[in-house]
Coordinates of C-alpha atoms and ligand atoms in Angstrom, one line a residue:
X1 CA -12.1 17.3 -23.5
X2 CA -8.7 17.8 -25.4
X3 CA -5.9 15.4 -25.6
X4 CA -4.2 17.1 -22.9
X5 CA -6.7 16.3 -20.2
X6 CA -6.7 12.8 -21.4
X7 CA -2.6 12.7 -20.8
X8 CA -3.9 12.5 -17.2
X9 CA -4.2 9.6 -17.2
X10 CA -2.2 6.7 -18.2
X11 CA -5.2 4.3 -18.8
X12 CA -9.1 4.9 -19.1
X13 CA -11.6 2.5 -19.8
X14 CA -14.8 3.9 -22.0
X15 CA -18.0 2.1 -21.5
X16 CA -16.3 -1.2 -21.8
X17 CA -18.6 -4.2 -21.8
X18 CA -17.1 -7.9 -22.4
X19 CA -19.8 -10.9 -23.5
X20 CA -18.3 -13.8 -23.9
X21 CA -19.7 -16.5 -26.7
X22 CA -22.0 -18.2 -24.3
X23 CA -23.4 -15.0 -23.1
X24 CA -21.6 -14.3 -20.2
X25 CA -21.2 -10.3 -19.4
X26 CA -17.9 -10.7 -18.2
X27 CA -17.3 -7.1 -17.4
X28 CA -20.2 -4.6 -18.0
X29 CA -20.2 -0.4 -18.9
X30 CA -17.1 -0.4 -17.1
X31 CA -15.8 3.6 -17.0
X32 CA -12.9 4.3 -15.0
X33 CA -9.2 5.8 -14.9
X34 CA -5.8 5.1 -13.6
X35 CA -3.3 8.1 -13.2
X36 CA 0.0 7.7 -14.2
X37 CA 1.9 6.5 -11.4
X38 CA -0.7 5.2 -9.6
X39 CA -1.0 1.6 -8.1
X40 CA -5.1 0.6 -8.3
X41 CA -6.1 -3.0 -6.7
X42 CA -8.8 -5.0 -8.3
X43 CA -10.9 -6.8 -5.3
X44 CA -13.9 -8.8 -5.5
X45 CA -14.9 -12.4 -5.3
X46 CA -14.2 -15.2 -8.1
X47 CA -15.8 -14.7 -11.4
X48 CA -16.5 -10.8 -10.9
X49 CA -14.7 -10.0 -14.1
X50 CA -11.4 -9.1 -12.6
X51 CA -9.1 -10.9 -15.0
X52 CA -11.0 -10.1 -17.9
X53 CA -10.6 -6.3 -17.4
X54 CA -7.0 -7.0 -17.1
X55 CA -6.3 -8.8 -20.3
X56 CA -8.4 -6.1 -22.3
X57 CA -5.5 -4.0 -21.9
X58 CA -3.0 -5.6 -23.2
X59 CA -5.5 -7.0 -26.3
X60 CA -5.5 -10.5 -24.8
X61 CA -9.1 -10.3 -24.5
X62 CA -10.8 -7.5 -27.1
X63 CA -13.9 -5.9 -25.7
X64 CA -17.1 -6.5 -27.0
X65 CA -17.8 -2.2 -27.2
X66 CA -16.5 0.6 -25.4
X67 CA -12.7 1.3 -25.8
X68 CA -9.6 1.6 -23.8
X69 CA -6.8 4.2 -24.1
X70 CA -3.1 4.0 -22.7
X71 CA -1.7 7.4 -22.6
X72 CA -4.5 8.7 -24.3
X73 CA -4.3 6.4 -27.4
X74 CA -7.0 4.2 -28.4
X75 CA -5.2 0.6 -27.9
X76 CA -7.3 -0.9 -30.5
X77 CA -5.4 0.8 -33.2
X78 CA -2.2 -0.1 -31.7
X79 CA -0.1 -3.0 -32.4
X80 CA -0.3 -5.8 -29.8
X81 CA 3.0 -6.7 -30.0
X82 CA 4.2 -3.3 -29.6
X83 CA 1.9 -2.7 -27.0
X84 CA 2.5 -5.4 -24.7
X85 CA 6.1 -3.8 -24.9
X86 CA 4.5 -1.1 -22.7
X87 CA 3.0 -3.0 -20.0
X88 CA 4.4 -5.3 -18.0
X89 CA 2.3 -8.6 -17.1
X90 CA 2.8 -10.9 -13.8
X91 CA 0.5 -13.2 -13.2
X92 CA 0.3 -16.2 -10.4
X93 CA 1.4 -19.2 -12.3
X94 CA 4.3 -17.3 -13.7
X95 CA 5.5 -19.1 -16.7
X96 CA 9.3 -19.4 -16.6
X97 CA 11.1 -21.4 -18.9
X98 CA 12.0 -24.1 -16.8
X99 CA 15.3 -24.9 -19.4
X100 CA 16.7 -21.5 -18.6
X101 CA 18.6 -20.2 -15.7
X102 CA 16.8 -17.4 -13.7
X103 CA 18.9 -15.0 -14.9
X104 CA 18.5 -15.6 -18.9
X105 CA 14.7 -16.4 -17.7
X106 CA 14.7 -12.1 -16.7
X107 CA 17.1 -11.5 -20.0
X108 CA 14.8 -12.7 -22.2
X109 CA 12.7 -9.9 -22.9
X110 CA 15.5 -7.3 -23.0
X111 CA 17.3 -9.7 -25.4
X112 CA 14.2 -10.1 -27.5
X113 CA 14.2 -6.3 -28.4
X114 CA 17.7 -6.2 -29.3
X115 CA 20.0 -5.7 -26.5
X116 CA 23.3 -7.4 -27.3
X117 CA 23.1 -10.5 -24.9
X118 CA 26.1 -9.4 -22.6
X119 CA 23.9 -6.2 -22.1
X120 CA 20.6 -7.9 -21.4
X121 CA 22.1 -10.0 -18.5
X122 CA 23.8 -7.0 -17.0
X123 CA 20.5 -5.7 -17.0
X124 CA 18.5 -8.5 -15.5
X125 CA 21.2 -8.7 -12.9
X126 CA 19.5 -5.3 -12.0
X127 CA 16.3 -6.1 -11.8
X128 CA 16.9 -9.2 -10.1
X129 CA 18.5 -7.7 -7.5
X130 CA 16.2 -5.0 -7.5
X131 CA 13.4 -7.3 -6.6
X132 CA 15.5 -8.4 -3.7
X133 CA 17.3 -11.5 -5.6
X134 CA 20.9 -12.2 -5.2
X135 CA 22.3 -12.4 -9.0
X136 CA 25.6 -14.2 -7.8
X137 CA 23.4 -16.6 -5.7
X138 CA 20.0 -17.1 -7.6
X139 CA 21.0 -16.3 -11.2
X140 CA 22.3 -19.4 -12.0
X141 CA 19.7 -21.4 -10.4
X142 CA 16.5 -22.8 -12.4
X143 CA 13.3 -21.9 -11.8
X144 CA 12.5 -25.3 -10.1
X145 CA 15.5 -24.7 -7.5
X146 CA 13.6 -21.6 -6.2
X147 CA 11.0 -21.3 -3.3
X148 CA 7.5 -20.0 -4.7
X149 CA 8.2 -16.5 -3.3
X150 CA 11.4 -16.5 -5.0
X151 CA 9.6 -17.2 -8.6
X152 CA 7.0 -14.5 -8.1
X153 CA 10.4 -12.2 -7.5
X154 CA 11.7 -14.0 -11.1
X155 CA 8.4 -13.1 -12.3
X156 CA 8.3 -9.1 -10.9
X157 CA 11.6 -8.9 -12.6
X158 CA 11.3 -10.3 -16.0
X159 CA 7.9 -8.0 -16.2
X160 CA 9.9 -5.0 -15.4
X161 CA 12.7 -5.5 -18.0
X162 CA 11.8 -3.6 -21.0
X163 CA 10.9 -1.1 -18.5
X164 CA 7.3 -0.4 -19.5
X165 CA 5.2 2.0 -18.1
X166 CA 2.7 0.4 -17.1
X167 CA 2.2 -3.3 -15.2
X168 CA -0.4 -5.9 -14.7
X169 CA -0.3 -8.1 -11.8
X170 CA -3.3 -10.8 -11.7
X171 CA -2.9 -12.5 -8.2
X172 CA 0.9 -12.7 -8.4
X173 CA 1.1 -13.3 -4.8
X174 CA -1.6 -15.3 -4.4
X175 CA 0.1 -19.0 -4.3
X176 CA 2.2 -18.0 -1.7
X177 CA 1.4 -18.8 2.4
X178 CA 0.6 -15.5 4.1
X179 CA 4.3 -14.6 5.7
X180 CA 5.9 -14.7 2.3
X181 CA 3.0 -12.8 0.5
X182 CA 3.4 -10.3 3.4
X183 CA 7.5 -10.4 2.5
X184 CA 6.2 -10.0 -1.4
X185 CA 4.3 -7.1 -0.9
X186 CA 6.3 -5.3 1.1
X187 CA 8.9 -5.9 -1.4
X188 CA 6.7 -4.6 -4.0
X189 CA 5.7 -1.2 -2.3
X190 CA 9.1 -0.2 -2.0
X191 CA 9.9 -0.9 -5.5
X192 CA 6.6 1.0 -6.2
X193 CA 8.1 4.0 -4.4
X194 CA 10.9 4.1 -6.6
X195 CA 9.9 3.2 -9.7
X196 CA 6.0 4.9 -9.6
X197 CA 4.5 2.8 -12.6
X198 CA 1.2 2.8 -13.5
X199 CA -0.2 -0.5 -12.1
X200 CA -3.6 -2.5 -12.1
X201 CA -3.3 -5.1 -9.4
X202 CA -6.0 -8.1 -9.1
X203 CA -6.4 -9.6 -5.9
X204 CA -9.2 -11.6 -4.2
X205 CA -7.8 -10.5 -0.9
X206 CA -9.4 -7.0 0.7
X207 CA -6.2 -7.1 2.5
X208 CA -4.1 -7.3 0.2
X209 CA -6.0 -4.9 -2.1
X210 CA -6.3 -2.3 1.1
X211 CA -2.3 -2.5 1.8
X212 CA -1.0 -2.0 -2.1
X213 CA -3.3 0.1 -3.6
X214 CA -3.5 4.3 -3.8
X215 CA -7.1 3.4 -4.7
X216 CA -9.1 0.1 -4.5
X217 CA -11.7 -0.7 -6.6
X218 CA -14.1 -2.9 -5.6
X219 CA -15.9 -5.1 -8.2
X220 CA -20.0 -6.6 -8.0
X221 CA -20.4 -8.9 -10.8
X222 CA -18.9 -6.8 -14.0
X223 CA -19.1 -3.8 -12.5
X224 CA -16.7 -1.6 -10.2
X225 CA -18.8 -0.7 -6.8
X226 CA -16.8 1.4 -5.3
X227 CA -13.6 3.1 -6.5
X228 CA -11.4 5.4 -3.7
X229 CA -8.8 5.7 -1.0
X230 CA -8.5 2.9 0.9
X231 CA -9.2 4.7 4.2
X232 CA -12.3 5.7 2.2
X233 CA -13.5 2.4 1.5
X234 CA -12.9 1.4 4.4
X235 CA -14.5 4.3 6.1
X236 CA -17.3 4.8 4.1
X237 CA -18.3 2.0 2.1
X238 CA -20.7 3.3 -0.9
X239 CA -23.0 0.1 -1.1
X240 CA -24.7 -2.5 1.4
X241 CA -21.9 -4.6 -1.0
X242 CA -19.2 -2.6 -0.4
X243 CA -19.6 -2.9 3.5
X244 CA -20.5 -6.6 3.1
X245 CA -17.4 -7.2 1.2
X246 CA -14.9 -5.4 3.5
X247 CA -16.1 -6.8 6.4
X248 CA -17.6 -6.5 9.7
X249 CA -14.1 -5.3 10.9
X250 CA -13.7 -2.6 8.6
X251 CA -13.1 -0.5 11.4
X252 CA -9.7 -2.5 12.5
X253 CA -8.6 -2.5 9.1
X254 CA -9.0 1.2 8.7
X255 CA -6.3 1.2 11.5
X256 CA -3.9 -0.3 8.8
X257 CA -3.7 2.8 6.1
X258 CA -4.7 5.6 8.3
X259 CA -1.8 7.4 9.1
X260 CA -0.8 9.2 12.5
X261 CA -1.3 13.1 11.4
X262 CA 0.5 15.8 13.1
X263 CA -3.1 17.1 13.7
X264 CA -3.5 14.2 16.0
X265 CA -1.1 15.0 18.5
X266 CA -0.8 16.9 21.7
X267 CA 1.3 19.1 23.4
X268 CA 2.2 18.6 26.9
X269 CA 4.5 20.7 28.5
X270 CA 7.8 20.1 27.5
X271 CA 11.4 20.4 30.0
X272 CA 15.1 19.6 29.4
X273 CA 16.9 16.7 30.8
X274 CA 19.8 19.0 31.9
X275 CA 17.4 21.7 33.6
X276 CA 17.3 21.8 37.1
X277 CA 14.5 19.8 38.5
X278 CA 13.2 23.0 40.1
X279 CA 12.6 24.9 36.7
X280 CA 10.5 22.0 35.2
X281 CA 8.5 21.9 38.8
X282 CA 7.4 26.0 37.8
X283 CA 7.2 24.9 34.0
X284 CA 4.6 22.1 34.9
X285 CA 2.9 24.2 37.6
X286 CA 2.4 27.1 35.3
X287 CA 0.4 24.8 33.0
X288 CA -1.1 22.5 35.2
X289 CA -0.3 19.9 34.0
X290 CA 0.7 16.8 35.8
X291 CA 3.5 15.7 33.6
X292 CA 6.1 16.8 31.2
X293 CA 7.7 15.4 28.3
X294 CA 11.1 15.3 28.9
X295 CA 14.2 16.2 25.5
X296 CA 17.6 16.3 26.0
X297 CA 19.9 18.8 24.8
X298 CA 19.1 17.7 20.9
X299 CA 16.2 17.8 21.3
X300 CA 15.0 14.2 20.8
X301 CA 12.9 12.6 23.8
X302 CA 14.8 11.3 26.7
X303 CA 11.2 10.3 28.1
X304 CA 8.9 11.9 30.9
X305 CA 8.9 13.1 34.2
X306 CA 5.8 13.4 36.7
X307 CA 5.2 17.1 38.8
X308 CA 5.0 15.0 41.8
X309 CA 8.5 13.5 41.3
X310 CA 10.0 16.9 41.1
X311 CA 8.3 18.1 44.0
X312 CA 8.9 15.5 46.3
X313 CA 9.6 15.9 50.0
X314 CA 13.2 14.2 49.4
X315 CA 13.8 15.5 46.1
X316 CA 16.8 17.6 45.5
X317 CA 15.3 20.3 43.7
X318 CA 18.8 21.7 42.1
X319 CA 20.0 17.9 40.6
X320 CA 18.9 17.8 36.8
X321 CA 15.5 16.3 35.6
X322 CA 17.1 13.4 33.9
X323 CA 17.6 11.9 37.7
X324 CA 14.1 12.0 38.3
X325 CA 12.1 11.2 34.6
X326 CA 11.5 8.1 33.3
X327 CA 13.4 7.1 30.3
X328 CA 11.3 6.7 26.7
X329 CA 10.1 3.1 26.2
X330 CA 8.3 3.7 23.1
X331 CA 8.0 6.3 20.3
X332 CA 6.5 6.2 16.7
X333 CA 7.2 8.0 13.5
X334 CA 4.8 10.4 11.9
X335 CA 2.8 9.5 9.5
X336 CA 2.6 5.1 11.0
X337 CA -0.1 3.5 10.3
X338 CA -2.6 4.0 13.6
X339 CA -2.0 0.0 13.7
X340 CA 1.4 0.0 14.3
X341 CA 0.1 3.1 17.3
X342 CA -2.1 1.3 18.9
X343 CA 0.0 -1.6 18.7
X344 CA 3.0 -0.1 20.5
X345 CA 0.6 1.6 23.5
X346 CA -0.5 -1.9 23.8
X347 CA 2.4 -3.6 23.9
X348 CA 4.3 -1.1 26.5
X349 CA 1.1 -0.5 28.1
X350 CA 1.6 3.3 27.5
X351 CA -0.8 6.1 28.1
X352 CA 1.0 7.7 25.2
X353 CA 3.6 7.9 23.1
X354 CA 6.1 10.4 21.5
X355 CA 5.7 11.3 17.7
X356 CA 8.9 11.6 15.8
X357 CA 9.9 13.4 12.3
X358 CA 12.6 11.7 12.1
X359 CA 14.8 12.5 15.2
X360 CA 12.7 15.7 15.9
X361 CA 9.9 15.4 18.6
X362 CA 6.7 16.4 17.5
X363 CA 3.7 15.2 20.3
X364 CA 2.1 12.9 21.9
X365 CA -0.2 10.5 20.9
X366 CA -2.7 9.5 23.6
X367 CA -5.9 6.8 22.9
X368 CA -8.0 10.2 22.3
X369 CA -6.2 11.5 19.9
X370 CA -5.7 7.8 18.6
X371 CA -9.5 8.0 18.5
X372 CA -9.9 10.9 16.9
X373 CA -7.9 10.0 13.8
X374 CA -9.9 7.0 13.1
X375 CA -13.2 9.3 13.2
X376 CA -11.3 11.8 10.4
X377 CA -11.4 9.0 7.8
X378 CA -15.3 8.7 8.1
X379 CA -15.8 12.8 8.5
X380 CA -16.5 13.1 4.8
X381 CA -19.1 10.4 4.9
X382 CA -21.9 10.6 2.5
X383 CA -23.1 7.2 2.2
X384 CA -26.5 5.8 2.2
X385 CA -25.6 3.3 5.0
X386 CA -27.5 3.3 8.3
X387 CA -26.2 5.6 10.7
X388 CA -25.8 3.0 13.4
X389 CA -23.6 0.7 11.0
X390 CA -21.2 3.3 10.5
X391 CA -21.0 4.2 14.0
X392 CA -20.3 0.5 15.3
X393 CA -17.0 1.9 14.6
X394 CA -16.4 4.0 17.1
X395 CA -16.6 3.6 20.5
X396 CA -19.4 5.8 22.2
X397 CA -18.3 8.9 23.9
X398 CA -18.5 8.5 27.7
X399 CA -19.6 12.6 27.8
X400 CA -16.6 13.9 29.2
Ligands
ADP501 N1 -13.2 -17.5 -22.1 C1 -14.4 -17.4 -21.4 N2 -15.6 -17.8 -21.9 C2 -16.7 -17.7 -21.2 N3 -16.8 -17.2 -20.0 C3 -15.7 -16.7 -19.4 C4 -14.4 -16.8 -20.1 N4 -13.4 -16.3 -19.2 C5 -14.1 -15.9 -18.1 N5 -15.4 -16.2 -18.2 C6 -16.4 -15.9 -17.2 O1 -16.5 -14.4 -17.1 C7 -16.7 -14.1 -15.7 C8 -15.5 -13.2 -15.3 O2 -14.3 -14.0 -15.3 P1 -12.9 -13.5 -14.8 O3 -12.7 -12.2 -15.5 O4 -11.9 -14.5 -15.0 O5 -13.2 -13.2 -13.2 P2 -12.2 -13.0 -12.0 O6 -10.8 -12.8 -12.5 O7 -12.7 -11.9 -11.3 O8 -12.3 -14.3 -11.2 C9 -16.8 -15.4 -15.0 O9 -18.2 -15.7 -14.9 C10 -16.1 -16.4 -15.9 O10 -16.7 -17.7 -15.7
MG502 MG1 -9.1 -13.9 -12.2

């Protein structure tokens, strides 16, 4: 393999094993890569060697064998001070200095490496407002005037001001209650989808791991179980362990990172608001179907209008469909999460729902197709699970 194929990836671990003094195998053959770019969550129980994993790449914990390269360079040979230049660290307890405002707290590092001090603050201004902090209100504050979300933000900041490459995140949400962790990592993704680092994220939380990472790996004791998609995970567990671990309701969390697929979709007839009801009624009787979807003159939905209101006894046939749909109560954007689908046809107790790119219509989705695109994520299946496990997922066809 030549050093170009290793460029790949921005970190790989090599048969990495930590023993601790008293024995314990901390973390055991551990072999896997991270891409550059790409955000990969850490998930298992307490003790599973999550943490330990983490601090071998930035050399606060040395392996016992095996070795670990970042950007295809054996970190053992590297300077740690120099290294940890490189990769950003957050961690739960975030360690601010509780003397210093919050905005010399996210200078520090900047001025550390030699940015005149007037530059370093203009920079952690930034970042702190890039993390979604107000300089002009927060940056005077100290760290014990802030909220716990608000430190985690402090922390996300200060880890992101030399601008490394790469970031480690050990539980950095994980003190927070659930509303503001959700805030967090929202927060987090979209700075992720700007700023594409390279990032290994430890949670104990499937959720959490399911909603941030590209991939999840889950850890057994030492060793990673299962590394892939989320939707694969999810889908297709690779172990009894695995399934045990994402729980009995895999299935609903699937729903979270599956996205609504053009695929998915279908096509009724569709009709113009501004077209005489009488030219829908032959539009909707050529195709037999019972209902149209009804766009205006843009082409976005107006909403949907039913055969039999266009053919009506007292129905004037020449007045424009608009007078006789039914306006649009509810529409989604491609590529939603199938929660957020099955959420809305809940919630407006819809049969279906338009599917937008942006203001274009593209379909409908109905419950089939809503269906349908939960079975896609478990069509590539090859585990050795039971077949009835896997299928408690699905709901069993009624033979139409
Ligand atoms: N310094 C240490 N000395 C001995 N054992 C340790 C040390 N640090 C962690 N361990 C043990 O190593 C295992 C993995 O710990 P850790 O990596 O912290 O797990 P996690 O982050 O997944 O909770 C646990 O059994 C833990 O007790
Ligand atoms: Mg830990």
């Amino acid at each position: 393999m030549g050093p170009s194929t290793l460029g790949e990836f921005m970190i790989r671990f090599e048969h990495v094993t930590k023993r601790y003094a008293d024995g314990t195998t901390a973390v055991d053959d551990l072999s896997f890569e991270v891409a550059e770019g790409e955000l990969i969550t850490l998930v298992g129980p307490s003790g599973c060697g999550k943490t330990t994993t983490m601090k071998m790449v930035n050399r606060l914990i040395e392996p016992t064998s095996g070795r670990i390269l970042l950007d295809g360079e054996d970190i053992a040979a590297a300077d740690p001070v120099e290294l940890r230049r490189r990769i950003g660290y957050v961690i739960q307890q975030v360690g601010l200095f509780p003397h210093k405002t919050v905005l010399d707290n996210t200078a520090t590092v900047p001025h550390l490496l030699g940015r005149p001090r007037k530059q370093a603050r203009a920079r952690a201004a930034e970042l702190l407002d890039l993390v979604g902090l107000d300089p002009a209100v927060h940056g005077d504050r100290y760290p014990d005037q802030l909220s716990g979300g608000q430190r985690q933000r402090v922390g996300v900041a200060r880890a992101l001001a030399a601008d490394p490459p790469v970031l480690l995140m050990d539980e950095p949400f994980g003190a927070v209650d659930p509303v503001v962790r959700e805030h967090l990592q929202n927060e987090f993704l979209r700075l992720q989808s700007t700023l594409h680092k390279t990032v290994l994220f430890v949670t104990h939380d499937i959720e959490e791991a399911v909603r941030l990472g590209d991939r999840i790996a889950v850890y057994g004791a030492g060793r990673i179980e299962q590394l892939d998609t989320p939707a694969t995970v999810l889908g297709a567990p690779a172990t009894p362990y695995t399934a045990e671990f994402v729980g009995a309701d895999r299935g609903l969390k699937r729903l979270a990172v599956t996205p609504v697929e053009a695929a998915d979709l279908e096509e009724p007839p569709v009709v113009r608001a501004d077209d005489p009801a009488e030219r829908a009624a032959a539009t909707l009787d050529t195709a037999g179907a019972p209902w149209a979807v009804v766009l205006d003159a843009g082409g976005a939905p107006y909403g949907w209008v039913a055969a039999d209101a266009l053919t009506a006894p007292g129905a004037d046939r020449s007045a424009p469909v608009r007078a006789l749909a039914r306006p649009m109560t509810a529409a989604l954007p491609l590529g939603a999460p199938l929660r957020q689908a099955l959420s809305t046809l809940l919630q407006h107790d819809a049969g279906w729902l338009a599917v937008l790119d942006g203001d274009r219509y593209l379909g409908v989705l109905t419950p089939a197709g809503l269906h349908g695109a939960l079975r896609r994520a478990t069509a590539a299946d090859a585990t050795d699970l039971p077949r009835e496990e896997v299928a408690l997922d699905s709901v069993p066809s009624t033979g139409a």
